[in-house]
CSV table of C-alpha atoms and ligand atoms in Angstrom, one decimal:
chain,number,residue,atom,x,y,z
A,8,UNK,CA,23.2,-56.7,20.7
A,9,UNK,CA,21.6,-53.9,22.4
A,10,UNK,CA,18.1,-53.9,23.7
A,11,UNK,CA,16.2,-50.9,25.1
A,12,UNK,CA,12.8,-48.9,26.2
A,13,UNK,CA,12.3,-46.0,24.6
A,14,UNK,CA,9.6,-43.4,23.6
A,15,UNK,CA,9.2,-41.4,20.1
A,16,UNK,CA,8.2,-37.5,19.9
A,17,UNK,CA,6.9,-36.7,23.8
A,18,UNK,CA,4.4,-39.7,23.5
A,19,UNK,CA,4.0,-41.8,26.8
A,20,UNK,CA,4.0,-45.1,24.8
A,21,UNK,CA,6.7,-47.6,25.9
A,22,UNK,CA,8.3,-48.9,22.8
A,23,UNK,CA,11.3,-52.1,22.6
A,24,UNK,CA,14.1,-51.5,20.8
A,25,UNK,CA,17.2,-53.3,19.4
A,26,UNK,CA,19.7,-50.8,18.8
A,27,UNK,CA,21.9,-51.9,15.6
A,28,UNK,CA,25.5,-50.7,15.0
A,29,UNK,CA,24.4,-48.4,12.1
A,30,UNK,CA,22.5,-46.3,15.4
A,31,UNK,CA,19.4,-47.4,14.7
A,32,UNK,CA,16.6,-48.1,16.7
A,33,UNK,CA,14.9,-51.0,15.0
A,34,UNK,CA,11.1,-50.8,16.7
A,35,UNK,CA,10.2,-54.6,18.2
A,36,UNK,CA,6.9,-52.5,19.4
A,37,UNK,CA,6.3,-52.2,15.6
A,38,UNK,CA,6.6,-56.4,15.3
A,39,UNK,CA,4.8,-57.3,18.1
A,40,UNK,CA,7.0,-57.3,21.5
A,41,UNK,CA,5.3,-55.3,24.0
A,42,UNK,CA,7.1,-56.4,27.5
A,43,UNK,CA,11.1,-56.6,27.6
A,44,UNK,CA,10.7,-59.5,29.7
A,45,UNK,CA,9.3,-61.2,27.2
A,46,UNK,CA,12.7,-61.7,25.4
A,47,UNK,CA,15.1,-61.8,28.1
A,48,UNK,CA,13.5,-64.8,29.7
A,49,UNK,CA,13.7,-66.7,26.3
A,50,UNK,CA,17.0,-69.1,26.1
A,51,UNK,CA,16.7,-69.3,22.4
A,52,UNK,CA,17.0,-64.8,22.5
A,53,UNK,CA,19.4,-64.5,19.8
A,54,UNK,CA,17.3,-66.6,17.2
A,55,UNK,CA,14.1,-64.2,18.0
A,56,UNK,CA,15.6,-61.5,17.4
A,57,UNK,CA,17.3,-62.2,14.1
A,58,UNK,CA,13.4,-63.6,13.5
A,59,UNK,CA,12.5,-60.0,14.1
A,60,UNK,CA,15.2,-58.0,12.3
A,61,UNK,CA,13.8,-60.5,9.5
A,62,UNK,CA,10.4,-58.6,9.8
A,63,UNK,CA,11.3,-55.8,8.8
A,64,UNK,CA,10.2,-53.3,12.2
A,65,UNK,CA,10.0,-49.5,11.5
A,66,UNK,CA,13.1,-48.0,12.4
A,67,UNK,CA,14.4,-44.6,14.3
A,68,UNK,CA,17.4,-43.1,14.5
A,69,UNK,CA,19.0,-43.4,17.9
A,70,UNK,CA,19.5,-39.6,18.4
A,71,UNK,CA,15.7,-39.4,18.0
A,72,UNK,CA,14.0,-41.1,20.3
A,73,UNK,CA,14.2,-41.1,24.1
A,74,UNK,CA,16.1,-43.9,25.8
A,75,UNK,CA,14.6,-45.1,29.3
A,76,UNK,CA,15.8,-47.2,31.7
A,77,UNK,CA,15.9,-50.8,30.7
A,78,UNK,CA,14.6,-51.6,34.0
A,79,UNK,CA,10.8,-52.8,33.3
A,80,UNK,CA,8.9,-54.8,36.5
A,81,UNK,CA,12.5,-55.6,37.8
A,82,UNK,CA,13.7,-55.3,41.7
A,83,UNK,CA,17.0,-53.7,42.1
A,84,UNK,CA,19.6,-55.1,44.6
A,85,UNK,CA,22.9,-54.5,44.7
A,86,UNK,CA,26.0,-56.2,46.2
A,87,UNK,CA,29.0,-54.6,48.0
A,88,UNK,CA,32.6,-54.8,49.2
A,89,UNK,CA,33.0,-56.9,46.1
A,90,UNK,CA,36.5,-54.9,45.3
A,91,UNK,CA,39.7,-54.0,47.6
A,92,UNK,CA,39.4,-50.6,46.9
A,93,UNK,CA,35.4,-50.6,48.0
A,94,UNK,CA,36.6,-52.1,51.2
A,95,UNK,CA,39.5,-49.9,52.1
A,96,UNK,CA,37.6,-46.9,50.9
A,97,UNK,CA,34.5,-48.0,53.8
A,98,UNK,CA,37.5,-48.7,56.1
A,99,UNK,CA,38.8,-45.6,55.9
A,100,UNK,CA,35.5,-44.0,55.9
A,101,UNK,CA,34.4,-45.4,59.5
A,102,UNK,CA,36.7,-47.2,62.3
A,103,UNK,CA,32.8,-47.7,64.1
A,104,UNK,CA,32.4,-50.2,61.2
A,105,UNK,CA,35.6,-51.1,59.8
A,106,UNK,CA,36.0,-55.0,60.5
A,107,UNK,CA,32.4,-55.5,59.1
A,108,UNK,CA,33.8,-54.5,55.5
A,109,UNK,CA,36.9,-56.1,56.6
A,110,UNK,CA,35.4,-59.6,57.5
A,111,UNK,CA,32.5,-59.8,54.3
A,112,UNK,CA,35.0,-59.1,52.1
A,113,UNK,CA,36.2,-62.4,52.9
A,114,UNK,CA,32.8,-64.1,54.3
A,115,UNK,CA,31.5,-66.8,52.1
A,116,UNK,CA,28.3,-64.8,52.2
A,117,UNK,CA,28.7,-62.0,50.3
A,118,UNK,CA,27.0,-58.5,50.9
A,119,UNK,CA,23.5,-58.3,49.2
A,120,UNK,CA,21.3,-55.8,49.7
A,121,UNK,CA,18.0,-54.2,48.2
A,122,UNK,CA,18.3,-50.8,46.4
A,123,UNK,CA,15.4,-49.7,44.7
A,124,UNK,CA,12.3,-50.9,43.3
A,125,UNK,CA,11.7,-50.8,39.4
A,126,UNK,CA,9.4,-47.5,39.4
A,127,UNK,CA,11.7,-45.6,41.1
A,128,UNK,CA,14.7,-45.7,39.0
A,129,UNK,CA,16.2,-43.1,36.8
A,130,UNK,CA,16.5,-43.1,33.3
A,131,UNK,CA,19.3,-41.8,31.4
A,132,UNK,CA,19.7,-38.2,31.2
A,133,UNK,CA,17.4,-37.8,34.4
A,134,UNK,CA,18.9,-36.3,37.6
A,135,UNK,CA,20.1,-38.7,40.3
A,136,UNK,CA,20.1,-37.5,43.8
A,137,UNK,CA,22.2,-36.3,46.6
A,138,UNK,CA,20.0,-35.7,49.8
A,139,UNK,CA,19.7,-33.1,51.3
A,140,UNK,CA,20.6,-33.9,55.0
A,141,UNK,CA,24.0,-35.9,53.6
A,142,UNK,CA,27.3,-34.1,53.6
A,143,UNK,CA,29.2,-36.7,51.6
A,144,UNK,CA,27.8,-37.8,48.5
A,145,UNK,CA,29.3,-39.7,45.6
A,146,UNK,CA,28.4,-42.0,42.5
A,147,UNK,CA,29.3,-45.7,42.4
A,148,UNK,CA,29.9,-47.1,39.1
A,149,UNK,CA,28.9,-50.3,38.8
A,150,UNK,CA,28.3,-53.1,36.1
A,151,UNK,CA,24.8,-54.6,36.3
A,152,UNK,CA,23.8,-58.5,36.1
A,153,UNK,CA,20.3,-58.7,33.9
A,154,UNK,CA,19.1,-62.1,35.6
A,155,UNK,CA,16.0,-63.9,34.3
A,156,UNK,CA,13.2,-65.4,36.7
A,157,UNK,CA,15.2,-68.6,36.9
A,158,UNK,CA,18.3,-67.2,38.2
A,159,UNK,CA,20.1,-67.0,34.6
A,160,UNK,CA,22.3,-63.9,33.7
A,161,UNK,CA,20.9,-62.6,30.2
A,162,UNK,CA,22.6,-59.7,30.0
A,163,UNK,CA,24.8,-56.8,31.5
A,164,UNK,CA,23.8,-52.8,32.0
A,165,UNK,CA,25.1,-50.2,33.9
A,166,UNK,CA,24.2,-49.3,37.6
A,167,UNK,CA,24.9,-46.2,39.5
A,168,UNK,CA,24.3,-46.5,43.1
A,169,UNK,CA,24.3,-43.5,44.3
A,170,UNK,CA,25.3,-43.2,48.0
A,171,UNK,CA,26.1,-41.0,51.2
A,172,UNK,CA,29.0,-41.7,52.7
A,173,UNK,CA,28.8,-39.4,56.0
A,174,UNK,CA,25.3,-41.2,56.7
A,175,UNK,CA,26.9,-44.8,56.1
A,176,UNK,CA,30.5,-43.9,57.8
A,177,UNK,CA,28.3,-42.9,61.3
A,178,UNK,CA,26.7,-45.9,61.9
A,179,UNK,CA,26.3,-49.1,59.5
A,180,UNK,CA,22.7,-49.7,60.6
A,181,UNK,CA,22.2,-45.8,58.9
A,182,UNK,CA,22.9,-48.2,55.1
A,183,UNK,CA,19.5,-48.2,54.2
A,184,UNK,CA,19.4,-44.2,54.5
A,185,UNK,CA,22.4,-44.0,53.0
A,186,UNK,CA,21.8,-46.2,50.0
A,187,UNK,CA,17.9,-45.8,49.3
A,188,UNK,CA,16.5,-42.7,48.6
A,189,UNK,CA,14.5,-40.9,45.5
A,190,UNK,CA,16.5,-41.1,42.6
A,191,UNK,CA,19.4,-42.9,44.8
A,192,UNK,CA,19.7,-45.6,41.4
A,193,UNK,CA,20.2,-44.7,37.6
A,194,UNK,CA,20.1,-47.8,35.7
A,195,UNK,CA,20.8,-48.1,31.5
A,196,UNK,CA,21.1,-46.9,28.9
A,197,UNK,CA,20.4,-50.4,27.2
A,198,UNK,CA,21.2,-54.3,27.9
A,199,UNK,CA,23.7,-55.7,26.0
A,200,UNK,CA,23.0,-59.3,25.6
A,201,UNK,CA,25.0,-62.6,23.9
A,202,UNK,CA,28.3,-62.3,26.3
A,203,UNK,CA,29.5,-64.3,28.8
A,204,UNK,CA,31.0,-63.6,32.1
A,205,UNK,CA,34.6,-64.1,30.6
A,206,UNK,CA,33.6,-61.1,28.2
A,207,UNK,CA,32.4,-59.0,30.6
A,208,UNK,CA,35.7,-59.3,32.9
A,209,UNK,CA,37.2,-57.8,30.1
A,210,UNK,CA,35.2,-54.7,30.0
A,211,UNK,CA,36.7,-51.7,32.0
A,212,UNK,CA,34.6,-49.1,34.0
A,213,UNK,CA,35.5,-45.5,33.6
A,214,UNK,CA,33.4,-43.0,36.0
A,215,UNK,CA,34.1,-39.3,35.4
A,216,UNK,CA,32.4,-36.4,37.2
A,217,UNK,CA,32.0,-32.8,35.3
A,218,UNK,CA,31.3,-29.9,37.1
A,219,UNK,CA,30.3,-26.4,35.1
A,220,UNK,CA,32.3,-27.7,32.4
A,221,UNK,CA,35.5,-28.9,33.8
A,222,UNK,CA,36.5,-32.6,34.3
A,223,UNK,CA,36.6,-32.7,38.7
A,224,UNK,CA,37.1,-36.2,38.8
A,225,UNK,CA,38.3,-39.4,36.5
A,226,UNK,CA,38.9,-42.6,38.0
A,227,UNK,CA,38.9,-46.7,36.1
A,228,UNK,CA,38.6,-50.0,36.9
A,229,UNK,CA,38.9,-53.4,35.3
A,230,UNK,CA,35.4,-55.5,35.7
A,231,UNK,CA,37.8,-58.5,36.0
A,232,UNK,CA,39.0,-57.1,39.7
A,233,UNK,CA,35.0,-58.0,40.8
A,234,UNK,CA,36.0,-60.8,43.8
A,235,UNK,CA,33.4,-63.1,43.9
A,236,UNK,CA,32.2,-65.2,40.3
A,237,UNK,CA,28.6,-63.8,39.0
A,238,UNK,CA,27.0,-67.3,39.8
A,239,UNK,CA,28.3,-66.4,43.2
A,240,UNK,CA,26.3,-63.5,43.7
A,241,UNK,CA,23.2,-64.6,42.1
A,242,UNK,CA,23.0,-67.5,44.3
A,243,UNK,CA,23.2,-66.1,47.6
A,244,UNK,CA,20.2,-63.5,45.5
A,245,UNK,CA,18.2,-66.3,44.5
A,246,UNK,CA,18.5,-68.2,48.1
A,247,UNK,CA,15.2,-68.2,50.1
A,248,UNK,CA,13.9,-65.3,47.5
A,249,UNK,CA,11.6,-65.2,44.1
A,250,UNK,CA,12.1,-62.7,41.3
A,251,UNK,CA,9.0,-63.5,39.4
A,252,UNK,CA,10.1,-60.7,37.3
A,253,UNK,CA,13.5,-61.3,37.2
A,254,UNK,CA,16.3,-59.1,39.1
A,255,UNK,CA,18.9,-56.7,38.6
A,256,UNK,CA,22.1,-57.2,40.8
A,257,UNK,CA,24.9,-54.2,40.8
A,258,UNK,CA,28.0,-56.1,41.4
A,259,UNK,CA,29.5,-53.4,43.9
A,260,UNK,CA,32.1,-50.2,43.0
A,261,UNK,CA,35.6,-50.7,42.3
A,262,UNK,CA,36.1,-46.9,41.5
A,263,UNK,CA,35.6,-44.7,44.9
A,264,UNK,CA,36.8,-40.7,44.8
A,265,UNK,CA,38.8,-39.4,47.1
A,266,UNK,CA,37.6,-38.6,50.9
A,267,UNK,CA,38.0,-34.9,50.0
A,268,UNK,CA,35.5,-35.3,47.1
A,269,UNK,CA,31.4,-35.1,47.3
A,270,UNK,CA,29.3,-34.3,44.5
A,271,UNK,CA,27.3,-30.8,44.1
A,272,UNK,CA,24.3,-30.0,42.5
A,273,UNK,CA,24.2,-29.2,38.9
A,274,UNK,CA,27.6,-31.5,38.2
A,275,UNK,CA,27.3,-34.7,35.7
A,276,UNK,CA,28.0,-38.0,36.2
A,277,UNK,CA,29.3,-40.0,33.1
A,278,UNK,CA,29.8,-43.8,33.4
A,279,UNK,CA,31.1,-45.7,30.8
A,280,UNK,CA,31.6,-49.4,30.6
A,281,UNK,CA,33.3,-50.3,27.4
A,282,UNK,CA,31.7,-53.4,26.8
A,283,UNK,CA,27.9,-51.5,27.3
A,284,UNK,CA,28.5,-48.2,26.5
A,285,UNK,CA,27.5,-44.6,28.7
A,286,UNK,CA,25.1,-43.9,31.3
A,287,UNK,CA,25.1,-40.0,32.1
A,288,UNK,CA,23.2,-38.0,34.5
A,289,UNK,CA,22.8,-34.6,36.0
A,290,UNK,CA,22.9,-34.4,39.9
A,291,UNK,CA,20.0,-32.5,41.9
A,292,UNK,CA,19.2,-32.0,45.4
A,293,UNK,CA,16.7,-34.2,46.9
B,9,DO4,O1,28.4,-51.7,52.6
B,9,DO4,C1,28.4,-50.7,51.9
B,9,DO4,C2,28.0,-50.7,50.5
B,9,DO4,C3,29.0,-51.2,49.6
B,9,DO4,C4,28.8,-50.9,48.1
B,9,DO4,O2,27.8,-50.4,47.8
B,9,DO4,C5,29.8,-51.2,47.1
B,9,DO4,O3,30.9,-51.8,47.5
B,9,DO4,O4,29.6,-50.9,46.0
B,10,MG,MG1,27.7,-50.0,45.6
């Protein structure tokens, strides 16, 4: 099941939708849902929403309405070195910092940190950034955790968190410039909920970059190569911290481009997680 925020013919108006498998939008604004929240912090979700298919909401055709992020009132964090390849790719990228990737990758504290608060992230089909004083920019693919107020994982989405690696390879105390920046996070385009983690370790995570029409990069990864367990991660999330709102955790890049790649204005960044779907965006300057 797919649930998503979306708008209809240039109004403003955030609508909720549940996208079925015949690609239609079937409009929980229409039967009475106003706040996504209020269905992903409900345990009994699956029951309300066959109560509201029951109701018989207007629907839209997918292709017609505007998808936004799914990302409502929700802080974004995000954790890292959670794959071999993230950590030799950040080894590679800085001997000033390699044995810090080195030794988290193996810590029993894994690397959290915050990435972008819920205004600021982009929708699909908006641009994401590369900044302008960074030399070495790429995409990271990443599959999203959809966690509830109390610390349970509702659902999955897909993350891209955008990043500079020249900025981060420098000097590791530069991560915050390198990681957090406008349009630095593209979250969407929907939450699939009703799977467990042993699904979603199934899924694979294909990240493809276009560039005037031509394929530059392809690159794949299995979710199931993620080191640490989910409940992992959101624990060390939760610990000493309230998400009144609930939190979004991106569970780190296992698919890094090679060191002679960085991304260019204008090119397109396509990320597709088969369990989920796509989340595509342009890339501009900022
Ligand atoms: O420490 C650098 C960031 C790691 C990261 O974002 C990732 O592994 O995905
Ligand atoms: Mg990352």
């Amino acid at each position: 099941m797919k649930l998503c925020r979306f708008t209809i013919d240039g109004s403003r108006d955030v609508r909720i939708g549940l996208i079925t498998k015949g690609q239609t939008v079937l409009d929980l604004t229409d039967a009475g849902v106003r706040r996504m929240k209020a269905l992903i912090e409900r345990e009994d979700l699956a029951d309300e929403l066959a109560r509201l298919r029951k109701a018989g909401p207007l629907q839209h055709p997918v292709h017609s309405v505007r998808l936004l992020t799914p990302i409502e009132s929700q802080e974004v964090w995000a954790a890292g070195v959670t794959y071999l390849r993230s950590k030799e790719a950040r080894m590679e990228e800085s001997e000033f910092s390699a044995s810090a990737y080195d030794r988290v990758y193996d810590a029993a504290r894994p690397e959290i940190f915050f990435k972008s608060l819920p205004d600021k992230v982009v929708s699909p089909g908006e641009a994401v950034g590369i900044r302008e004083d960074a030399h070495w920019n790429v995409p990271e693919p990443e599959l999203a955790l959809v966690i509830t107020s109390s610390g349970r994982i509702a659902g999955f989405t897909i993350g891209n968190d955008m990043s500079s690696r020249d900025i981060e390879g420098e000097n590791l105390l530069y991560l915050p410039q390198a990681k957090i920046y406008t349009a630095s996070c593209a979250v969407g385009p929907w939450i699939v909920v009703g799977h467990t983690e042993a699904d979603a370790r199934q899924w694979s995570i294909h990240l493809e970059i276009w560039r005037a029409g031509r394929k530059v990069f392809a690159g794949e990864t299995a979710a199931g190569n993620i080191k640490r367990p989910f409940g992992e991660l959101v624990d060390y999330l939760f610990r000493s911290q309230t998400f009144p709102n609930g939190a979004v955790l991106l569970t780190g890049a296992g698919v890094v481009p090679p060191d002679s790649f960085t991304l260019e204005a204008h090119d397109s960044v396509r990320i597709t997680i088969s369990g989920i779907g796509t989340l595509e965006n342009p890339v501009a300057v900022v």
